[in-house]
mmCIF file of C-alpha atoms in Angstrom:
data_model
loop_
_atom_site.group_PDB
_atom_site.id
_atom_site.type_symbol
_atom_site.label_atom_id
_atom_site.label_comp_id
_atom_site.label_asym_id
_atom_site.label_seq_id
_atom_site.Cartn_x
_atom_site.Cartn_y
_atom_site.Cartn_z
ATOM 1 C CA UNK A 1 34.769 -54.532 70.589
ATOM 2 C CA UNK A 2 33.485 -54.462 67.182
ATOM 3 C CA UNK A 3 33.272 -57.268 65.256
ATOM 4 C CA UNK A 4 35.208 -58.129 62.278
ATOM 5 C CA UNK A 5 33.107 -57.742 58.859
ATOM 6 C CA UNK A 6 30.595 -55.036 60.389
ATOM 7 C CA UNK A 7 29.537 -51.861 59.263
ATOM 8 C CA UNK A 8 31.468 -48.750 59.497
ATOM 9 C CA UNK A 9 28.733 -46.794 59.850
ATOM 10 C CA UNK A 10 28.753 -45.014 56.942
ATOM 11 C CA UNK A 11 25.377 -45.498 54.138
ATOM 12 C CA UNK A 12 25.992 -46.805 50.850
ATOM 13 C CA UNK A 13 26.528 -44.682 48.271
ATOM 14 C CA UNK A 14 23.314 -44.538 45.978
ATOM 15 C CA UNK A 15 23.853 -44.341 42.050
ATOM 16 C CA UNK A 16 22.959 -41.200 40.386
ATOM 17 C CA UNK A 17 22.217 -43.285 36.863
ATOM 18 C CA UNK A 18 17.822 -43.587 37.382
ATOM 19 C CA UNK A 19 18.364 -39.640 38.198
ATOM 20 C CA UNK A 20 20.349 -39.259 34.825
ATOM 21 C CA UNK A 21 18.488 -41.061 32.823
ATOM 22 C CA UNK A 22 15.053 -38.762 34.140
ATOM 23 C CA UNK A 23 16.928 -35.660 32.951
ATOM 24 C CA UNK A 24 17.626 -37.245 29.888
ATOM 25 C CA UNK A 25 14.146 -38.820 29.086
ATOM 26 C CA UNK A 26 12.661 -34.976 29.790
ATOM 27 C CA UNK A 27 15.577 -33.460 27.846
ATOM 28 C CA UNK A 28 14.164 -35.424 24.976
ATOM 29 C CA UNK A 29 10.503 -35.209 25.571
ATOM 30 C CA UNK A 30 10.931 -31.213 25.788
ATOM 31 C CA UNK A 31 12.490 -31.164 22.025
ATOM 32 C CA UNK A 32 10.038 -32.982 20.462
ATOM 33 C CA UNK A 33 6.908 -30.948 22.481
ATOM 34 C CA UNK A 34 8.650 -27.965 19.696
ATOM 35 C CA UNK A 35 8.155 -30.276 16.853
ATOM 36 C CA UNK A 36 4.445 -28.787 16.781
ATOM 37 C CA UNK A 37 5.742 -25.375 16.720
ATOM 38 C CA UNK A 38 8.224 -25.973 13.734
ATOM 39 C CA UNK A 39 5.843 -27.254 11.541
ATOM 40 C CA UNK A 40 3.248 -25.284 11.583
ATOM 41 C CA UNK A 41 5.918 -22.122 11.629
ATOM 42 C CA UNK A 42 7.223 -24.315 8.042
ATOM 43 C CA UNK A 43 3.877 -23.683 7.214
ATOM 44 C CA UNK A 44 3.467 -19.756 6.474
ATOM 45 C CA UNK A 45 2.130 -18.386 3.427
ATOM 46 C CA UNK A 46 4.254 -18.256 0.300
ATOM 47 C CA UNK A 47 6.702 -14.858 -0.196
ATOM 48 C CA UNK A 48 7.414 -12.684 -2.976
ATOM 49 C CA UNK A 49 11.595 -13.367 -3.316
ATOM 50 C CA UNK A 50 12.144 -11.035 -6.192
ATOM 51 C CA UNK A 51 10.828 -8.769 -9.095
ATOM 52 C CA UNK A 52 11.576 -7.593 -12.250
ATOM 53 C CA UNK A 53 11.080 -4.873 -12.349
ATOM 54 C CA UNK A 54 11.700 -3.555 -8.876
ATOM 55 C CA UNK A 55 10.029 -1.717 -6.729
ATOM 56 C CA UNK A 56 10.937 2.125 -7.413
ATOM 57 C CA UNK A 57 13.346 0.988 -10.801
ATOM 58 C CA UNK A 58 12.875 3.268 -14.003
ATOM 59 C CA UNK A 59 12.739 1.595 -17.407
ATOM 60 C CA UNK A 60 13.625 2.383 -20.606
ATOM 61 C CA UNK A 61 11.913 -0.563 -22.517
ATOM 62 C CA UNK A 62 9.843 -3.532 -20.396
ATOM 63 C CA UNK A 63 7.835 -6.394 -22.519
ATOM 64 C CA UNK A 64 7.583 -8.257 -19.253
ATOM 65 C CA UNK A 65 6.411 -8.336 -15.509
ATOM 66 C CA UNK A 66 8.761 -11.272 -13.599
ATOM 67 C CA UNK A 67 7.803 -12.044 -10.133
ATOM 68 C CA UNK A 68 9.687 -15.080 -8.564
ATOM 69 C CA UNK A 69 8.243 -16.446 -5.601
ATOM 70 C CA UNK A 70 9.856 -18.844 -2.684
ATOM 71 C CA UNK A 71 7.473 -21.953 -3.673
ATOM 72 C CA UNK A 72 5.614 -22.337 -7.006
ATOM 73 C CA UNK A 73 1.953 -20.695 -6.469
ATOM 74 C CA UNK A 74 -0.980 -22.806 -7.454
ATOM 75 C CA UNK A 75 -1.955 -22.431 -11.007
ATOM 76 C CA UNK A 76 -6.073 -21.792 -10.849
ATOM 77 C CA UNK A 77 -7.379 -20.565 -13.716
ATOM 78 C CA UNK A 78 -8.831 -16.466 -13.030
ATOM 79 C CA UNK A 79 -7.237 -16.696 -9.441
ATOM 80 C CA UNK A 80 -3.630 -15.399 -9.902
ATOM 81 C CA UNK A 81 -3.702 -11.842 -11.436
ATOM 82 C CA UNK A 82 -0.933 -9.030 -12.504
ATOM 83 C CA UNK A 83 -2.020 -5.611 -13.839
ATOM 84 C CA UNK A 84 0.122 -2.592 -15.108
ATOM 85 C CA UNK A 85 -1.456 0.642 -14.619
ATOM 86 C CA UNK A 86 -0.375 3.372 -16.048
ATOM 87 C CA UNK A 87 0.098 7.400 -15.372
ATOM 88 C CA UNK A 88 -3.393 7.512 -17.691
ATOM 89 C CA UNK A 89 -5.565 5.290 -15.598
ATOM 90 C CA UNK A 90 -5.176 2.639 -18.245
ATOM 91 C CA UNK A 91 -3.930 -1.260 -18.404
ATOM 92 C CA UNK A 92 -0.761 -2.327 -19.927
ATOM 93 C CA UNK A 93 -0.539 -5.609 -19.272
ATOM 94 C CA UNK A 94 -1.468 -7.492 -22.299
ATOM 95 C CA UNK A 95 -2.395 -10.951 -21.137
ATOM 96 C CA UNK A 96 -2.790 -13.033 -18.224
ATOM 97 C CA UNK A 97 -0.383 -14.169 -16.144
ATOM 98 C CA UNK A 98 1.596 -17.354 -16.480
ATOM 99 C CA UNK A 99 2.686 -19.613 -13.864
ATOM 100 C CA UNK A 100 5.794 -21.710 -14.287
ATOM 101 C CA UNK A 101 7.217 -23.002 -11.114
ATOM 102 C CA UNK A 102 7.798 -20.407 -8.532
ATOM 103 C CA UNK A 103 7.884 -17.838 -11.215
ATOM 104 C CA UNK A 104 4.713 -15.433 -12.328
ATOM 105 C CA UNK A 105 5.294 -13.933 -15.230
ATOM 106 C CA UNK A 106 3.189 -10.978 -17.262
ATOM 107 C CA UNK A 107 3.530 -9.741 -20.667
ATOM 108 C CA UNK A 108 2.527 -5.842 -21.175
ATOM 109 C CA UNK A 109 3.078 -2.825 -23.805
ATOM 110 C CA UNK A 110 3.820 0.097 -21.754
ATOM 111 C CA UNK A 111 2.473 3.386 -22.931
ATOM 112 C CA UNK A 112 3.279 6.693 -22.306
ATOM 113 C CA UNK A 113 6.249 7.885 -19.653
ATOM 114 C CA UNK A 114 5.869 8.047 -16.312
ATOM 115 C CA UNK A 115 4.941 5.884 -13.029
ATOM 116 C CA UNK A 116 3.655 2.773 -13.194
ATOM 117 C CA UNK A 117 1.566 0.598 -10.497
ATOM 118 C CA UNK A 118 1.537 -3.465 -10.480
ATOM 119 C CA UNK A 119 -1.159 -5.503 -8.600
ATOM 120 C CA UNK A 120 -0.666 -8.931 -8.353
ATOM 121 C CA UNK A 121 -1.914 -11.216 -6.496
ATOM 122 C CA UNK A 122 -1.100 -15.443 -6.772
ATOM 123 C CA UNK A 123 -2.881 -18.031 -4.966
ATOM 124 C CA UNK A 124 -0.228 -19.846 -2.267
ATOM 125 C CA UNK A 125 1.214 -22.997 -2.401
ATOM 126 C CA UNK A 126 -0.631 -23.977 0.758
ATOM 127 C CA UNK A 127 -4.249 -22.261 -0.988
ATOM 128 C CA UNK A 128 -4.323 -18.600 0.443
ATOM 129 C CA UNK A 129 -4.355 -16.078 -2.075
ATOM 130 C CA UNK A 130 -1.654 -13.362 -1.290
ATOM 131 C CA UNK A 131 -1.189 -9.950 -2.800
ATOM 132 C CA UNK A 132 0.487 -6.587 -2.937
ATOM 133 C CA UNK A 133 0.983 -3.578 -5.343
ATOM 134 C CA UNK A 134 4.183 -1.308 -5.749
ATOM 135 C CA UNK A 135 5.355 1.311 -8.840
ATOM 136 C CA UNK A 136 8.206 1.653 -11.328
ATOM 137 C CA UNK A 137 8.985 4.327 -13.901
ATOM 138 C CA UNK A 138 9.197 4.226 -17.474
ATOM 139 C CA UNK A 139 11.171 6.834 -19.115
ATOM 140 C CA UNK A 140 11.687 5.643 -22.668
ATOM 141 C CA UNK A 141 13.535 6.899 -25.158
ATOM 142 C CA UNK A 142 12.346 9.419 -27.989
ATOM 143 C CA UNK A 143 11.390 6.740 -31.020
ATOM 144 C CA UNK A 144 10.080 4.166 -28.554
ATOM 145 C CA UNK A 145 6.251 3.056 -29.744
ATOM 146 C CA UNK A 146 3.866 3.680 -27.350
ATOM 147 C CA UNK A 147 1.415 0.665 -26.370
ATOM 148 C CA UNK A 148 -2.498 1.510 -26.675
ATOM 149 C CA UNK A 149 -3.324 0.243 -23.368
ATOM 150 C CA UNK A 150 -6.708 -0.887 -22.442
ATOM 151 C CA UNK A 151 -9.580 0.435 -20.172
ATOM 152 C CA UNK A 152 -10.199 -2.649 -18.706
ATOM 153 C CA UNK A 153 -7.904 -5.229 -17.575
ATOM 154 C CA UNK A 154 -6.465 -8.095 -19.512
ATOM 155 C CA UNK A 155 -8.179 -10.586 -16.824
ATOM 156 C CA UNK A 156 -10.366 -10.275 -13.989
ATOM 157 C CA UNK A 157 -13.207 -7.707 -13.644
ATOM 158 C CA UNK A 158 -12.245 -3.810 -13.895
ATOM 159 C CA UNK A 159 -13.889 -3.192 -10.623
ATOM 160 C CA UNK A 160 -11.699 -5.607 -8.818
ATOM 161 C CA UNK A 161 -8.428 -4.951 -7.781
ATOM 162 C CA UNK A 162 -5.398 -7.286 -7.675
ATOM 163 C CA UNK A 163 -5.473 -7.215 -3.769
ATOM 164 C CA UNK A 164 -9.381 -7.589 -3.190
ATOM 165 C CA UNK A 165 -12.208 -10.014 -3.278
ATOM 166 C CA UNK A 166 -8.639 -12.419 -3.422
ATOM 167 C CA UNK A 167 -10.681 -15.095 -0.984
ATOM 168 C CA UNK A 168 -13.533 -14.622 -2.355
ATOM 169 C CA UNK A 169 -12.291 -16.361 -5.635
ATOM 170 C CA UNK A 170 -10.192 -18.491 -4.948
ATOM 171 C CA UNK A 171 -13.073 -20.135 -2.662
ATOM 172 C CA UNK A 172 -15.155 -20.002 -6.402
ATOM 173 C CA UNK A 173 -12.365 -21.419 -7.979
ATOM 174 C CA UNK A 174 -11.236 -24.216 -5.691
ATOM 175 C CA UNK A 175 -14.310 -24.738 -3.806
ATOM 176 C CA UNK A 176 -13.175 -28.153 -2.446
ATOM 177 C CA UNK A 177 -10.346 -26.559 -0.538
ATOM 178 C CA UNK A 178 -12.506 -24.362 1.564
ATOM 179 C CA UNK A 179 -12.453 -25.680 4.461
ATOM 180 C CA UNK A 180 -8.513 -25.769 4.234
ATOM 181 C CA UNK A 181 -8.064 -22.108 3.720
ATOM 182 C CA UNK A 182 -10.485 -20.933 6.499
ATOM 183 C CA UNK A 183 -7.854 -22.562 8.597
ATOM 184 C CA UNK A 184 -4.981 -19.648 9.546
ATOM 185 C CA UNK A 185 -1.867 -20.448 9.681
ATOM 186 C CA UNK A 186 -1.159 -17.812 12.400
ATOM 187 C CA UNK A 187 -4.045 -19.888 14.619
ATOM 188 C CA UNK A 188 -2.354 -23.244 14.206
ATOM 189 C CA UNK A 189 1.075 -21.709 15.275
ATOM 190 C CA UNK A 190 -0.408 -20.120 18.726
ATOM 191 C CA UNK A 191 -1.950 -24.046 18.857
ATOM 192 C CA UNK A 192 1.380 -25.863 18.820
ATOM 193 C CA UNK A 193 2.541 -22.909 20.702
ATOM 194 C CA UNK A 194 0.146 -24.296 23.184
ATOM 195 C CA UNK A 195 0.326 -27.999 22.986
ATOM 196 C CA UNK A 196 4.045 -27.440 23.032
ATOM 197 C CA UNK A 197 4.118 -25.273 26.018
ATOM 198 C CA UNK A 198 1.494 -27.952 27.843
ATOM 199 C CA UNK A 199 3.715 -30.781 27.105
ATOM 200 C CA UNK A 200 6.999 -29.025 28.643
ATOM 201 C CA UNK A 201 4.634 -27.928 31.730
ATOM 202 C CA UNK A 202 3.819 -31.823 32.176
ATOM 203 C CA UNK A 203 7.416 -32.698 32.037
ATOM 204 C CA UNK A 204 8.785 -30.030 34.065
ATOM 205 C CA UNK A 205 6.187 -31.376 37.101
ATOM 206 C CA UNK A 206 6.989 -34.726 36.882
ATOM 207 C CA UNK A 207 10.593 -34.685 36.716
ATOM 208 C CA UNK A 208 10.743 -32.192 39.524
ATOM 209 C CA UNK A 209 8.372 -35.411 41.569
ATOM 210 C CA UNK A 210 10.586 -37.899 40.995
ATOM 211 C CA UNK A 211 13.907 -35.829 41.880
ATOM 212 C CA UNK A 212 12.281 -34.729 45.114
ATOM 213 C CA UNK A 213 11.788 -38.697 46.328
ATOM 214 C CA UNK A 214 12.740 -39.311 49.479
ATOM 215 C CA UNK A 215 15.601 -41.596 49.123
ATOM 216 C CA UNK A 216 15.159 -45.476 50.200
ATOM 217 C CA UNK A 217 17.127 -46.142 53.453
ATOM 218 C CA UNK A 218 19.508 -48.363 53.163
#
C-alpha cells in the first residue's frame, strides 16, 4: 500500500526562467559587441553631396564653383583647394576657396568655350584631406567677355595638383593632428569588426556551457 502524502513518482517540474534570462543577458551583450562597429563605420571620411556645376553640365555664364559637402570641411588656411582649368591649359578660378559650413565655394572668370576640369580637394571634418576632379562645358553666348585666365593657379603651387601631395599638407598645416590622421578609418572598422566578432564568440561559448548543465536531481 502506498502511503497517503507520498510521491507519485513523477520529478518536479524545473523553471525555465535562469535559462531565459541567459538568452536574454547574451541577446543583449551581442548588440552592444556591434556598438564598436557602428561607430567607427559613423566615422568615414566626409562626401561630396552636390555640385554646381555638375559633373558633365554645359554653361552659358558661371561666376562660381559650389561644392556642398555632407559635414562642414575644416577650414586650414592653403589646405582646401579648387581650380578651373580650361580648354587652353590655363586657370580660371580667380581666388581661393571659401569655406562656410559644409559648403566650398570658388569664384572664377571663365574664358574661352569649351571643356572645363575642376580639382578640388577639402580637408575632412575628421582631418583627412579628400579630393577628386571632373569637367563641365561652357558654351557662352556670342557678346559674353572672355576672362584672361592665369598660368598659374589662384592658390597652391602650379606643379601641384588638387588631388596630390593632399597629406603631405595638411600634415604642414595641422602638424598637431598627425598622429590622428595616420590613423585609417578603414583599419579601425576591421578592429571593431574584430573586437565585436571576439565578444559574440565569448558569448556564444558560454551560453552554450551553461544550457548544456546537467540538470540538479531533484
Amino acid at each position: 500500500m502506498t502511503q497517503a502524502g507520498s510521491s507519485s513518482g513523477l520529478a518536479p517540474r524545473r523553471s525555465t526562467a535562469p535559462r531565459r534570462a541567459v538568452l536574454a543577458a547574451a541577446g543583449a551583450l551581442v548588440a552592444l559587441a556591434g556598438l564598436p562597429v557602428a561607430a567607427t563605420a559613423a566615422s568615414a571620411h566626409d562626401q561630396l553631396v552636390s555640385a554646381d556645376p555638375v559633373t558633365g553640365a554645359t554653361v552659358e555664364s558661371l561666376d562660381e564653383i559650389t561644392l556642398q559637402f555632407n559635414n562642414s570641411p575644416l577650414g586650414l588656411e592653403g589646405s582646401n583647394l579648387v581650380r578651373v582649368i580650361g580648354p587652353d591649359g590655363s586657370y580660371y578660378e580667380t581666388g581661393c576657396p571659401a569655406v562656410s559650413g559644409p559648403t566650398v565655394s570658388t569664384p572664377l572668370a571663365l574664358g574661352p568655350a569649351g571643356d572645363y576640369e575642376v580639382q578640388w580637394r577639402v580637408v575632412s571634418s575628421d582631418g583627412h584631406p579628400i579630393a577628386e576632379n571632373y569637367t563641365f562645358s561652357y558654351e557662352p553666348a556670342g557678346d559674353a567677355e572672355a576672362g584672361a585666365g592665369s598660368a598659374e593657379p589662384a592658390c597652391g603651387e602650379a606643379e601641384q595638383s588638387a588631388s596630390a601631395g593632399a597629406a603631405e599638407q595638411t600634415d604642414a598645416a595641422q602638424p598637431e593632428s598627425r598622429e590622428a590622421e595616420t590613423a585609417s578609418p578603414v583599419n579601425g572598422l576591421w578592429l571593431g569588426v574584430g573586437v565585436g566578432g571576439l565578444a559574440v564568440v565569448a558569448v556564444a561559448v558560454a551560453v552554450f556551457v551553461i544550457l548544456r548543465r546537467p540538470r540538479p536531481r531533484e
